[in-house]
Tab-separated table of C-alpha atoms in Angstrom:
chain	number	residue	atom	x	y	z
H	120	MET	CA	90.607	67.749	104.076
H	121	SER	CA	92.120	71.121	104.891
H	122	SER	CA	89.778	73.125	102.701
H	123	ASN	CA	87.694	74.139	105.725
H	124	VAL	CA	84.403	74.317	103.860
H	125	GLY	CA	82.618	77.362	105.221
H	126	ALA	CA	85.748	78.726	106.938
H	127	GLY	CA	85.815	81.585	104.442
H	128	LYS	CA	82.458	82.743	105.761
H	129	VAL	CA	83.401	82.711	109.458
H	130	GLN	CA	84.532	86.123	110.725
H	131	LEU	CA	86.589	86.058	113.913
H	132	SER	CA	86.670	89.856	114.186
H	133	ASP	CA	86.208	92.928	111.991
H	134	HIS	CA	89.361	92.300	109.953
H	135	PHE	CA	90.173	88.617	110.440
H	136	ALA	CA	88.456	85.547	109.023
H	137	LEU	CA	88.847	81.941	110.098
H	138	TRP	CA	90.362	80.885	106.756
H	139	GLU	CA	93.415	83.091	107.455
H	140	PHE	CA	94.203	80.928	110.497
H	141	THR	CA	93.494	77.512	108.988
H	142	THR	CA	94.924	77.701	105.466
H	143	SER	CA	98.110	75.682	105.167
H	144	GLN	CA	100.078	74.599	102.116
H	145	THR	CA	101.497	71.714	104.157
H	146	ALA	CA	98.006	70.566	105.141
H	147	GLU	CA	96.867	70.756	101.528
H	148	ARG	CA	99.893	68.852	100.205
H	149	GLN	CA	99.664	66.157	102.871
H	150	HIS	CA	95.842	65.989	102.985
H	151	ILE	CA	95.756	66.914	106.685
H	152	ASP	CA	92.437	67.997	108.167
H	153	ASN	CA	93.055	71.381	109.806
H	154	THR	CA	89.473	72.089	110.855
H	155	PRO	CA	89.332	73.675	114.329
H	156	SER	CA	86.891	72.772	117.096
H	157	ASP	CA	84.452	75.328	118.473
H	158	ASP	CA	86.775	75.847	121.472
H	159	VAL	CA	89.685	76.632	119.152
H	160	VAL	CA	87.546	79.101	117.190
H	161	SER	CA	86.677	80.789	120.498
H	162	HIS	CA	90.391	81.052	121.350
H	163	LEU	CA	91.121	82.512	117.910
H	164	ARG	CA	88.435	85.135	118.547
H	165	THR	CA	90.196	86.006	121.820
H	166	LEU	CA	93.526	86.265	119.988
H	167	CYS	CA	91.963	88.660	117.496
H	168	ALA	CA	90.248	90.772	120.169
H	169	GLN	CA	93.188	90.893	122.573
H	170	ILE	CA	96.119	91.354	120.174
H	171	LEU	CA	95.475	91.319	116.430
H	172	GLU	CA	92.618	93.825	116.034
H	173	PRO	CA	94.210	96.438	118.335
H	174	ALA	CA	97.547	96.029	116.525
H	175	ARG	CA	95.882	96.252	113.124
H	176	SER	CA	94.073	99.445	114.130
H	177	ALA	CA	97.332	101.010	115.271
H	178	LEU	CA	99.772	99.648	112.693
H	179	GLY	CA	97.844	98.662	109.571
H	180	PRO	CA	97.188	95.308	107.891
H	181	LEU	CA	98.711	92.102	109.242
H	182	ARG	CA	99.337	88.846	107.389
H	183	ILE	CA	98.833	85.609	109.308
H	184	SER	CA	101.537	83.220	108.090
H	185	SER	CA	100.513	80.441	110.505
H	186	GLY	CA	97.538	80.278	112.820
H	187	TYR	CA	95.690	77.216	114.039
H	188	ARG	CA	97.451	73.875	113.574
H	189	SER	CA	95.830	70.510	114.181
H	190	ALA	CA	98.099	68.053	116.013
H	191	ALA	CA	98.872	66.321	112.709
H	192	LEU	CA	99.740	69.599	110.980
H	193	ASN	CA	101.814	70.775	113.937
H	194	ALA	CA	103.833	67.544	113.767
H	195	ALA	CA	104.193	67.864	109.986
H	196	VAL	CA	105.693	71.368	110.277
H	197	GLY	CA	107.926	70.463	113.231
H	198	GLY	CA	106.061	72.625	115.750
H	199	SER	CA	106.603	72.434	119.501
H	200	LYS	CA	104.776	69.503	121.098
H	201	ASN	CA	102.922	71.941	123.368
H	202	SER	CA	102.441	74.667	120.751
H	203	ALA	CA	99.804	77.292	121.500
H	204	HIS	CA	98.952	77.101	117.777
H	205	MET	CA	97.201	73.759	118.454
H	206	LEU	CA	94.824	75.443	120.920
H	207	GLY	CA	94.126	78.505	118.773
H	208	TYR	CA	95.985	80.822	121.129
H	209	ALA	CA	98.810	81.763	118.739
H	210	ALA	CA	99.566	83.170	115.321
H	211	ASP	CA	102.696	83.961	113.380
H	212	VAL	CA	102.322	87.469	112.012
H	213	ILE	CA	103.961	89.614	109.361
H	214	PRO	CA	102.925	93.284	109.496
H	215	LEU	CA	102.513	94.855	106.056
H	216	GLN	CA	103.030	98.567	106.858
H	217	THR	CA	105.599	98.553	109.648
H	218	THR	CA	108.616	96.530	110.728
H	219	LYS	CA	108.270	93.249	112.535
H	220	ILE	CA	110.161	94.669	115.521
H	221	ALA	CA	107.837	97.695	115.675
H	222	PHE	CA	104.867	95.293	115.679
H	223	ALA	CA	106.423	93.201	118.473
H	224	LYS	CA	107.156	96.320	120.554
H	225	TRP	CA	103.629	97.623	120.062
H	226	VAL	CA	102.110	94.326	121.206
H	227	ALA	CA	104.429	94.229	124.241
H	228	ASP	CA	103.496	97.789	125.209
H	229	HIS	CA	99.743	97.689	124.528
H	230	CYS	CA	98.386	94.154	124.773
H	231	THR	CA	97.896	91.369	127.271
H	232	PHE	CA	99.991	88.503	125.884
H	233	ASP	CA	101.577	85.228	126.877
H	234	GLN	CA	104.459	85.126	124.409
H	235	ILE	CA	106.041	87.254	121.741
H	236	ILE	CA	108.692	85.305	119.851
H	237	LEU	CA	111.051	86.841	117.306
H	238	GLU	CA	111.240	83.862	114.982
H	239	PHE	CA	114.248	83.099	112.792
H	240	GLY	CA	115.802	85.777	110.562
H	241	THR	CA	117.965	88.070	112.694
H	242	PRO	CA	117.261	89.828	116.017
H	243	ALA	CA	116.929	93.101	114.106
H	244	GLU	CA	114.751	91.601	111.360
H	245	PRO	CA	112.989	88.387	112.351
H	246	ALA	CA	111.243	86.375	109.647
H	247	TRP	CA	107.940	86.713	111.525
H	248	ILE	CA	106.560	87.433	114.994
H	249	HIS	CA	104.752	84.747	117.000
H	250	VAL	CA	102.134	86.204	119.341
H	251	SER	CA	100.107	84.238	121.881
H	252	CYS	CA	97.137	85.029	124.110
H	253	ASP	CA	97.413	81.826	126.142
H	254	PRO	CA	95.777	82.485	129.546
H	255	LEU	CA	99.107	81.681	131.237
H	256	ASN	CA	99.972	85.359	130.537
H	257	ARG	CA	103.678	84.741	131.138
H	258	LYS	CA	104.633	87.936	129.281
H	259	GLN	CA	107.606	86.135	127.722
H	260	ILE	CA	109.593	87.887	125.017
H	261	LEU	CA	111.806	85.341	123.281
H	262	LYS	CA	113.873	84.774	120.159
H	263	THR	CA	114.723	81.573	118.354
H	264	VAL	CA	118.231	80.236	118.874
H	265	ASP	CA	119.898	76.958	117.951
H	266	GLY	CA	118.054	74.291	119.861
H	267	GLY	CA	115.158	76.405	121.120
H	268	TYR	CA	114.422	79.845	122.537
H	269	ALA	CA	116.213	82.486	124.593
H	270	PRO	CA	115.019	85.692	126.280
H	271	ALA	CA	114.976	88.717	123.997
H	272	GLN	CA	114.796	92.472	124.434
H	273	LEU	CA	112.650	94.755	122.320
């Protein structure tokens, strides 16, 4: 089941709990187990330390709209076959006290990151911002386009 018994008690950092990264309406509806391994939890802690906590301190509260995805959940939501979400390296974020673009720019300027993706919406107002701390550290800034991704400027 996707209830992640005990996940509500696991703190990843000062302001982020494991349940925020594992809760999924799709998983609940489809009875998909979205329980992360210890390695994934470790990666989520790195994501929080490297990107999310510093951004929260600077910009205010952040909502995680998608965090960890098991392979089954990733397939169910149509995620990339090599999605960093499946390893616990990525989260889709909606800042609550600033714009999504301001959040993306702050991360690009202040954090070590692998990818920042302006997802859906418009270039000026994406629906959410995907951030990744994958150790590849490619420093890619992308936007969604028909059929995939394209380089983006912040």
